[in-house]
Amino acid sequence: MKKIKSQLIILVVSLFVIACSDAKKLPIYGEREVAITKDKDGNQKIDTIYQTIPNFSFLNQDSTVITQDAFKGKIYVADFFFTSCTTICPTMHRNLKTVYEDFKNNPDVMFISHTIDFKYDKPSVLKKYAEKLGVNTNKWEFVYGNKEEIYSIAEKNYLTVVEEDSTARDGYIHQGWLVLIDKQKRMRGAYDGTKTEQVEQLKKDMATLLAEEK
Amino acid sequence: MRKYLLFGLYITAVCAIIYSCQNTSEMNQAQYMTGGKDLYIANCQNCHGANGEGLGELAPPLTDTIFLTKNKEKLACFIKNGANEPMVINGKTYEGKMPDFANLHDIDIAQVIVYITNSFGNKQGMYTYQQVAIDLQKCNSAKNP
């Protein structure tokens, strides 16, 4: 009888351990497809293909073309903003800057902010903004693209709503998501950049993601 | 003996009156502070921060008591009309543009100024909505003489 009891305890404890180690993976967001492929011995294999961020080409704050090559082998946080935004952007970037401070010495982490103000936020304006925010642009890129490209990547790939709206105070409306992308360009999380508790969760999830991809 | 008693009563009455007067002005300021805090959170905090710390060099901190004292009569104008001139705050120059908050009424502006100038290490006391009207008129007439 005593033996059964101790076995039961071991079972329960190991269940907890398994449950815990399972929780250490972040979900993968976006659409997915199932593909049937054959391995080299001719056996059929079922693969899941996840939605990934497509190739892009934008100008950064130094007017240099920036593509996915800059983010190769790194996890990164992406968001959408504009420099003359007086509503949610300052709060988003105040919060994102605390994330940047935590990870700025980690070579596997980067940040990218896309401007949605294609009329005014030319690279020189972004450069000034980055300097005033006080961040290193090798680590945190600020990018400019034409309206179609930026708005399309925002909505289709980063699942963030951005819009021109002449009735809004600053002329645009957009969501304040901070989107976490893994080394395989898959979306692993989205956090409301205006809420400190969600930003704290982002920091924890980034550590989890880095450990997962080691 | 009666004389002393009456005198004592008189003194107490006078003290009570003075004390209660102070209390109403203190209460007035407390009301301004509460209203001002809500207005600050809604309109100012995203740039200037929950503790008035500012945001990098994009938005200046609100902790420079000397600047706030020196420019007290301009504060209402900065809020109502926005600001687009460089300002030296805590020894640093800030060149960013501050948007206008033309939708705020004089009483709102008075409350938010009382909140700012009595928080974040500042302690400058009361500032009434009547004073806001006077200060706004001054800067508007300086702009369009």
Coordinates of C-alpha atoms in Angstrom, one line a residue:
Chain A
M1 CA 0.0 0.0 0.0
K2 CA 2.8 2.4 1.0
K3 CA 4.6 1.6 -2.3
I4 CA 1.5 2.6 -4.3
K5 CA 1.3 5.8 -2.5
S6 CA 4.9 6.8 -3.2
Q7 CA 4.5 5.7 -6.8
L8 CA 1.4 8.0 -7.0
I9 CA 3.4 10.9 -5.6
I10 CA 6.1 10.3 -8.2
L11 CA 3.5 10.2 -11.0
V12 CA 1.9 13.5 -9.8
V13 CA 5.2 15.2 -9.5
S14 CA 6.4 14.1 -13.0
L15 CA 3.0 15.2 -14.4
F16 CA 3.7 18.6 -13.0
V17 CA 7.2 18.7 -14.5
I18 CA 5.8 17.7 -17.9
A19 CA 3.1 20.3 -17.7
C20 CA 5.6 22.9 -16.8
S21 CA 8.0 22.1 -19.7
D22 CA 5.1 22.2 -22.1
A23 CA 4.2 25.7 -21.0
K24 CA 7.7 26.9 -22.0
K25 CA 6.7 27.2 -25.7
L26 CA 5.0 30.2 -27.2
P27 CA 2.1 29.7 -29.6
I28 CA 2.6 30.2 -33.3
Y29 CA 0.1 32.7 -34.8
G30 CA -1.3 33.2 -38.3
E31 CA -2.7 30.9 -40.9
R32 CA -1.2 27.5 -41.4
E33 CA -1.2 24.9 -44.2
V34 CA -0.6 21.2 -44.1
A35 CA 1.9 19.9 -46.7
I36 CA 2.6 16.3 -47.5
T37 CA 6.2 15.8 -48.4
K38 CA 8.4 12.8 -49.1
D39 CA 11.7 12.2 -47.3
K40 CA 14.7 10.8 -48.9
D41 CA 13.6 7.2 -48.4
G42 CA 10.3 7.9 -50.2
N43 CA 8.2 7.9 -47.0
Q44 CA 5.3 10.3 -46.8
K45 CA 5.6 13.0 -44.2
I46 CA 3.1 15.5 -43.0
D47 CA 4.4 19.0 -42.4
T48 CA 2.8 22.1 -41.1
I49 CA 3.7 25.3 -42.9
Y50 CA 3.3 28.4 -40.8
Q51 CA 2.6 31.9 -41.9
T52 CA 5.9 33.9 -42.1
I53 CA 6.8 37.5 -42.7
P54 CA 7.5 37.9 -46.4
N55 CA 10.6 39.6 -47.8
F56 CA 10.5 43.3 -47.6
S57 CA 12.6 46.2 -48.6
F58 CA 12.3 49.6 -46.8
L59 CA 14.5 52.6 -46.3
N60 CA 15.8 53.0 -42.8
Q61 CA 16.7 56.2 -40.8
D62 CA 20.1 56.4 -42.7
S63 CA 18.3 56.1 -46.1
T64 CA 19.9 52.6 -46.4
V65 CA 17.8 49.8 -47.9
I66 CA 16.9 47.3 -45.2
T67 CA 15.6 43.8 -45.9
Q68 CA 15.1 40.6 -43.9
D69 CA 18.9 40.0 -44.0
A70 CA 19.2 42.5 -41.1
F71 CA 17.1 40.2 -39.0
K72 CA 18.5 36.9 -40.0
G73 CA 19.0 34.6 -37.0
K74 CA 17.4 37.1 -34.6
I75 CA 14.1 37.4 -32.9
Y76 CA 12.6 40.9 -33.2
V77 CA 9.8 43.1 -32.1
A78 CA 7.9 45.1 -34.7
D79 CA 5.5 47.9 -34.4
F80 CA 3.8 50.7 -36.4
F81 CA 3.9 54.4 -35.4
F82 CA 4.5 57.9 -36.7
T83 CA 6.7 60.6 -35.3
S84 CA 4.0 63.3 -35.0
C85 CA 1.6 61.0 -33.2
T86 CA 0.5 62.4 -29.9
T87 CA -1.8 59.7 -28.7
I88 CA -0.6 56.2 -28.2
C89 CA 2.8 56.2 -29.8
P90 CA 4.8 58.1 -27.1
T91 CA 3.4 55.5 -24.5
M92 CA 4.2 52.6 -26.8
H93 CA 7.8 53.8 -27.3
R94 CA 8.3 54.7 -23.7
N95 CA 7.3 51.1 -22.9
L96 CA 9.2 49.5 -25.8
K97 CA 12.3 51.4 -24.7
T98 CA 12.3 49.6 -21.4
V99 CA 12.3 46.3 -23.4
Y100 CA 15.1 47.7 -25.5
E101 CA 17.1 48.6 -22.4
D102 CA 16.7 45.0 -21.1
F103 CA 17.8 43.4 -24.3
K104 CA 20.2 45.9 -25.9
N105 CA 23.3 43.8 -25.2
N106 CA 21.8 40.6 -26.6
P107 CA 23.0 40.1 -30.2
D108 CA 20.0 37.9 -31.0
V109 CA 17.4 40.6 -30.4
M110 CA 16.3 43.5 -32.6
F111 CA 13.5 46.0 -32.9
I112 CA 11.8 47.6 -36.0
S113 CA 9.4 50.5 -36.0
H114 CA 7.5 51.2 -39.3
T115 CA 6.2 54.7 -39.9
I116 CA 2.7 54.8 -41.3
D117 CA 3.1 58.6 -42.1
F118 CA 4.4 58.2 -45.6
K119 CA 3.9 61.9 -46.3
Y120 CA 6.1 63.4 -43.6
D121 CA 8.2 60.8 -41.9
K122 CA 11.1 60.7 -44.4
P123 CA 14.3 58.9 -43.3
S124 CA 15.8 62.2 -42.0
V125 CA 12.8 62.7 -39.7
L126 CA 13.1 59.1 -38.4
K127 CA 16.8 59.7 -37.7
K128 CA 16.1 62.7 -35.6
Y129 CA 13.3 60.9 -33.8
A130 CA 15.6 57.9 -33.0
E131 CA 18.3 60.3 -31.7
K132 CA 15.8 62.1 -29.5
L133 CA 14.3 58.8 -28.2
G134 CA 17.9 57.9 -27.3
V135 CA 18.3 54.5 -28.9
N136 CA 21.0 52.8 -31.0
T137 CA 19.6 52.3 -34.5
N138 CA 21.8 49.3 -35.2
K139 CA 19.6 47.6 -32.7
W140 CA 16.3 49.4 -33.3
E141 CA 15.6 50.2 -36.9
F142 CA 13.1 52.9 -38.0
V143 CA 11.8 52.3 -41.5
Y144 CA 10.0 54.2 -44.2
G145 CA 8.2 52.6 -47.1
N146 CA 5.4 53.6 -49.5
K147 CA 1.8 53.4 -48.3
E148 CA 0.9 50.2 -50.1
E149 CA 3.9 48.2 -48.9
I150 CA 3.7 49.4 -45.2
Y151 CA -0.1 49.1 -44.9
S152 CA -0.1 45.7 -46.5
I153 CA 2.6 44.2 -44.4
A154 CA 1.0 45.7 -41.3
E155 CA -2.4 44.2 -41.9
K156 CA -1.6 40.9 -43.7
N157 CA 1.5 39.9 -41.9
Y158 CA 1.8 41.7 -38.6
L159 CA -2.0 41.6 -38.2
T160 CA -2.0 45.3 -37.1
V161 CA -4.7 47.7 -38.3
V162 CA -3.4 51.0 -39.7
E163 CA -5.4 53.6 -41.5
E164 CA -5.4 57.1 -42.8
D165 CA -8.2 59.0 -41.1
S166 CA -8.7 62.7 -41.6
T167 CA -11.1 62.9 -38.7
A168 CA -8.5 61.6 -36.2
R169 CA -6.6 64.1 -34.2
D170 CA -3.3 63.4 -35.9
G171 CA -4.6 62.1 -39.3
Y172 CA -4.0 58.4 -38.8
I173 CA -5.4 55.7 -36.6
H174 CA -3.6 52.5 -35.8
Q175 CA -3.3 49.7 -33.2
G176 CA -0.5 49.7 -30.7
W177 CA 0.6 46.1 -31.0
L178 CA 4.2 45.1 -30.3
V179 CA 4.6 42.0 -32.4
L180 CA 7.1 39.3 -31.5
I181 CA 8.7 37.4 -34.5
D182 CA 11.0 34.4 -34.1
K183 CA 14.1 33.4 -36.0
Q184 CA 12.0 31.6 -38.6
K185 CA 10.0 34.7 -39.3
R186 CA 6.9 33.4 -37.6
M187 CA 4.6 35.5 -35.4
R188 CA 4.8 34.3 -31.8
G189 CA 3.0 37.0 -29.8
A190 CA 1.3 40.4 -29.9
Y191 CA 1.3 42.7 -26.9
D192 CA -0.5 46.0 -26.3
G193 CA 2.3 48.5 -26.2
T194 CA 0.3 51.0 -24.1
K195 CA -0.2 48.6 -21.2
T196 CA 2.8 48.0 -18.9
E197 CA 1.7 44.6 -17.7
Q198 CA 1.5 43.3 -21.3
V199 CA 4.9 44.8 -22.0
E200 CA 6.3 42.9 -19.0
Q201 CA 4.8 39.8 -20.4
L202 CA 6.6 40.5 -23.7
K203 CA 9.9 40.7 -21.8
K204 CA 9.2 37.3 -20.3
D205 CA 8.1 35.8 -23.6
M206 CA 11.2 37.1 -25.3
A207 CA 13.4 35.2 -22.8
T208 CA 11.3 32.1 -23.3
L209 CA 11.6 32.4 -27.1
L210 CA 15.3 32.9 -26.9
A211 CA 15.7 29.8 -24.7
E212 CA 13.4 27.8 -27.0
E213 CA 15.5 28.6 -30.1
K214 CA 18.9 28.1 -28.5
Chain B
M1 CA -12.3 86.5 35.7
R2 CA -15.3 86.9 33.3
K3 CA -13.2 89.3 31.3
Y4 CA -10.5 86.7 30.8
L5 CA -13.1 84.1 29.8
L6 CA -14.7 86.4 27.3
F7 CA -11.3 87.3 25.8
G8 CA -10.3 83.7 25.6
L9 CA -13.6 82.9 23.8
Y10 CA -13.0 85.8 21.4
I11 CA -9.5 84.6 20.5
T12 CA -10.7 81.1 20.0
A13 CA -13.5 82.4 17.6
V14 CA -11.0 84.4 15.6
C15 CA -8.6 81.5 15.4
A16 CA -11.4 79.2 14.3
I17 CA -12.4 81.7 11.5
I18 CA -8.9 82.0 10.2
Y19 CA -8.4 78.2 10.4
S20 CA -11.6 77.5 8.5
C21 CA -10.7 80.0 5.8
Q22 CA -7.4 78.3 5.3
N23 CA -9.2 75.1 5.1
T24 CA -11.5 76.2 2.2
S25 CA -8.5 77.4 0.2
E26 CA -6.7 74.2 0.9
M27 CA -9.8 72.3 0.0
N28 CA -10.1 74.3 -3.2
Q29 CA -6.6 73.3 -4.1
A30 CA -7.2 69.7 -3.3
Q31 CA -10.2 69.7 -5.7
Y32 CA -8.0 71.2 -8.4
M33 CA -5.4 68.6 -7.7
T34 CA -7.8 65.7 -8.2
G35 CA -9.4 67.2 -11.3
G36 CA -5.9 68.0 -12.6
K37 CA -4.6 64.5 -12.1
D38 CA -7.4 63.0 -14.2
L39 CA -6.8 65.7 -16.9
Y40 CA -3.1 65.0 -16.8
I41 CA -3.5 61.3 -17.3
A42 CA -5.9 61.9 -20.2
N43 CA -3.9 64.6 -22.0
C44 CA -0.3 64.9 -20.9
Q45 CA 0.9 61.6 -19.5
N46 CA 1.5 59.8 -22.8
C47 CA 4.3 62.2 -23.6
H48 CA 5.4 63.6 -20.2
G49 CA 5.1 60.4 -18.2
A50 CA 3.3 59.3 -15.1
N51 CA 6.0 60.9 -12.9
G52 CA 6.6 63.9 -15.2
E53 CA 9.9 62.3 -16.4
G54 CA 9.4 63.2 -20.1
L55 CA 10.4 61.0 -22.9
G56 CA 14.0 61.1 -24.0
E57 CA 14.6 64.4 -25.8
L58 CA 11.2 64.1 -27.5
A59 CA 9.2 65.5 -24.5
P60 CA 10.7 67.5 -21.7
P61 CA 10.3 66.5 -18.0
L62 CA 8.1 68.6 -15.8
T63 CA 10.5 68.5 -12.9
D64 CA 12.3 71.8 -13.5
T65 CA 10.8 74.0 -10.8
I66 CA 12.8 77.0 -11.7
F67 CA 11.6 76.9 -15.3
L68 CA 8.0 76.4 -14.2
T69 CA 8.2 79.3 -11.8
K70 CA 9.8 81.6 -14.3
N71 CA 7.4 80.8 -17.1
K72 CA 4.3 80.4 -14.9
E73 CA 2.3 82.9 -16.9
K74 CA 3.2 81.2 -20.1
L75 CA 2.1 77.7 -19.0
A76 CA -1.6 78.3 -19.9
C77 CA -0.6 79.4 -23.4
F78 CA 1.7 76.4 -24.0
I79 CA -1.2 74.1 -23.1
K80 CA -4.0 76.0 -25.0
N81 CA -2.0 77.0 -28.1
G82 CA 0.8 74.4 -28.2
A83 CA 4.5 75.3 -28.3
N84 CA 7.0 75.4 -31.1
E85 CA 9.9 77.2 -29.7
P86 CA 13.1 75.7 -28.2
M87 CA 13.0 75.5 -24.4
V88 CA 15.9 75.0 -22.0
I89 CA 14.8 72.6 -19.2
N90 CA 17.1 71.2 -16.6
G91 CA 19.9 72.6 -18.6
K92 CA 19.0 70.7 -21.8
T93 CA 17.5 72.2 -24.9
Y94 CA 14.2 70.6 -26.2
E95 CA 13.2 71.5 -29.7
G96 CA 10.2 69.2 -30.2
K97 CA 6.8 70.6 -31.0
M98 CA 4.0 70.4 -28.4
P99 CA 0.5 70.0 -29.8
D100 CA -2.3 72.4 -28.7
F101 CA -5.0 71.4 -26.4
A102 CA -7.5 74.0 -27.6
N103 CA -10.4 71.9 -26.4
L104 CA -9.5 72.4 -22.7
H105 CA -11.4 75.1 -20.8
D106 CA -9.8 77.7 -18.5
I107 CA -10.9 75.7 -15.5
D108 CA -9.3 72.5 -16.9
I109 CA -6.1 74.3 -17.7
A110 CA -6.0 75.8 -14.2
Q111 CA -6.5 72.3 -12.6
V112 CA -3.8 70.7 -14.7
I113 CA -1.4 73.5 -14.0
V114 CA -2.1 73.2 -10.3
Y115 CA -1.5 69.5 -10.6
I116 CA 1.8 69.8 -12.4
T117 CA 3.2 72.6 -10.3
N118 CA 2.4 70.7 -7.1
S119 CA 3.6 67.3 -8.2
F120 CA 6.9 65.8 -9.4
G121 CA 8.9 67.7 -6.7
N122 CA 7.2 71.0 -7.4
K123 CA 5.3 72.9 -4.7
Q124 CA 4.0 76.2 -6.0
G125 CA 0.5 76.4 -4.6
M126 CA -2.8 77.6 -6.1
Y127 CA -3.4 79.0 -9.6
T128 CA -7.0 80.0 -10.4
Y129 CA -9.0 79.8 -13.6
Q130 CA -9.4 83.6 -13.5
Q131 CA -5.7 83.8 -13.7
V132 CA -5.7 81.5 -16.7
A133 CA -8.1 83.9 -18.6
I134 CA -5.7 86.8 -17.8
D135 CA -2.6 84.9 -18.8
L136 CA -4.2 83.7 -22.1
Q137 CA -5.2 87.2 -23.0
K138 CA -1.6 88.4 -22.4
C139 CA 0.0 85.9 -24.7
N140 CA -2.7 86.2 -27.3
S141 CA -2.3 90.0 -27.5
A142 CA 1.5 89.6 -27.6
K143 CA 1.0 87.3 -30.6
N144 CA -1.5 89.4 -32.5
P145 CA -0.9 93.0 -31.3

